[in-house]
Short mmCIF file of C-alpha atoms in Angstrom, two decimals:
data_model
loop_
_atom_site.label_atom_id
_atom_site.label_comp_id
_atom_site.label_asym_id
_atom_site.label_seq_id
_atom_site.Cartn_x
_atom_site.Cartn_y
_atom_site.Cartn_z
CA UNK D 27 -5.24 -19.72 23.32
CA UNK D 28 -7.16 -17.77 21.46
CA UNK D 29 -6.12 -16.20 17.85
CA UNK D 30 -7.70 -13.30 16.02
CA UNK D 31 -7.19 -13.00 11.86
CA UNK D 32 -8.15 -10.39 9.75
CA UNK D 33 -7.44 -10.56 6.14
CA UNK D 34 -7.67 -7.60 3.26
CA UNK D 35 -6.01 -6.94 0.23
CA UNK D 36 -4.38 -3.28 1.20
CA UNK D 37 -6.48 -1.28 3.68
CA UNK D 38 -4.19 -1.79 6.27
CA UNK D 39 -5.43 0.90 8.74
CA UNK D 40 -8.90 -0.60 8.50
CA UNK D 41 -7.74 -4.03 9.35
CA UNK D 42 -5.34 -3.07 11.63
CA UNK D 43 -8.37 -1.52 13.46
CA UNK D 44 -10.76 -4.58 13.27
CA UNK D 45 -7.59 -6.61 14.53
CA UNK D 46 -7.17 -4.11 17.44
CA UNK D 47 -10.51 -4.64 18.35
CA UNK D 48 -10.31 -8.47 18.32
CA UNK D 49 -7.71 -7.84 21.31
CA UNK D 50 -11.25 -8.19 23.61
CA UNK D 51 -11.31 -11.61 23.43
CA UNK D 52 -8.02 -13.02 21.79
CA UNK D 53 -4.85 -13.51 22.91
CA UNK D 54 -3.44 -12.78 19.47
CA UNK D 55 -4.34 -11.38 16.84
CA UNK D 56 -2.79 -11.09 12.87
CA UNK D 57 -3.49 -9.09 9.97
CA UNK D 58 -2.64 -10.64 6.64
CA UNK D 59 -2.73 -8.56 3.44
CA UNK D 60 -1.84 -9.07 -0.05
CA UNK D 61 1.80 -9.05 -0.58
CA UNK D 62 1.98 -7.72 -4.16
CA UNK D 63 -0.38 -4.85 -3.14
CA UNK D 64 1.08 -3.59 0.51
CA UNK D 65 5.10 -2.33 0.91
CA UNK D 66 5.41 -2.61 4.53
CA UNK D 67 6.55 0.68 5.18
CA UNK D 68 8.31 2.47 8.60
CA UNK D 69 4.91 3.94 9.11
CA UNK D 70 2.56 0.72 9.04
CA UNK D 71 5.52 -1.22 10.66
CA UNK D 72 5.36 1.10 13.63
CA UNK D 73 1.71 1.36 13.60
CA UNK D 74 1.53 -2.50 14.09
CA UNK D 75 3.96 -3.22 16.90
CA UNK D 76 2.24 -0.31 18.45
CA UNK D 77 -0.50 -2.56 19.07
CA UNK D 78 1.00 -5.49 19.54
CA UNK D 79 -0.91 -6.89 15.96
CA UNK D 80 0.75 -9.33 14.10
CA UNK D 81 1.38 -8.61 10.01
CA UNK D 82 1.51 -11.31 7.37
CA UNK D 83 1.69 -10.70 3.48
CA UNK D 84 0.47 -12.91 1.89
CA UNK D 85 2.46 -13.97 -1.80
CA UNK D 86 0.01 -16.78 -3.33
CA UNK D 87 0.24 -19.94 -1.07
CA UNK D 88 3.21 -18.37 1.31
CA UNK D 89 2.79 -16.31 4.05
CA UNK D 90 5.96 -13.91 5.26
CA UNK D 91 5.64 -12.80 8.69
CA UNK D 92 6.74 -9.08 8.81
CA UNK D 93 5.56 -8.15 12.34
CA UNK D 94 5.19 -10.88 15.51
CA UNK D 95 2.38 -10.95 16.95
CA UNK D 96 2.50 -10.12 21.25
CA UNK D 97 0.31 -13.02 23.39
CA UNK D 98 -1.33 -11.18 25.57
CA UNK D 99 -4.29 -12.89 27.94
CA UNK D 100 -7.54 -11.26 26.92
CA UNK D 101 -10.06 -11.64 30.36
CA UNK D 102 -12.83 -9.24 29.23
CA UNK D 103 -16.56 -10.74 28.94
CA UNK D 104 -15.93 -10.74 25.54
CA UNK D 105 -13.02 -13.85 25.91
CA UNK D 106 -15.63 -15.14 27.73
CA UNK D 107 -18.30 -15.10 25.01
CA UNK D 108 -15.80 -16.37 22.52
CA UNK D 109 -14.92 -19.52 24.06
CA UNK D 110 -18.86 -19.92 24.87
CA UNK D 111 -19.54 -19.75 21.07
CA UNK D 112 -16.25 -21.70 20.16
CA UNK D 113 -17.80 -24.36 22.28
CA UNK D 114 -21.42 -24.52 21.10
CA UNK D 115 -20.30 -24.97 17.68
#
């Protein structure tokens, strides 16, 4: 299994994006933001399930899952690339 993370301090929407994107090649992908900067409102709540992106804030050392993340089995050539570059590494 593959898993995607993007991490910003408060530009949700951007990250949210980027994570979107990473939906290519990963089975899963999270966004984590800063905690003391982001209120999770009804808005970036729906926004995330929408596309099935996972949401963490992030409080110092602890992470609080606000939003699970859906597994769903990216096949594109991009997956395939991925693993190809995991590998080589």
């Amino acid at each position: 299994m593959i898993t995607a993370v993007e991490v910003k301090l408060e530009r949700w929407r951007e990250a949210l994006a980027q994570a979107t994107s990473y939906r290519r090649f990963a089975d899963r992908a999270f966004v984590v933001l800063d905690g003391n900067r982001v209120r999770p409102s009804a808005e970036l709540r729906m926004a995330f399930a929408a596309a099935s992106v996972g949401l963490l804030l992030q409080y110092r050392t602890i992470l609080k899952p606000v939003i699970k993340a859906r597994r769903v089995r990216a096949s594109s050539p991009d997956r395939f690339d991925a693993i190809q570059k995991l590998l080589d590494v």
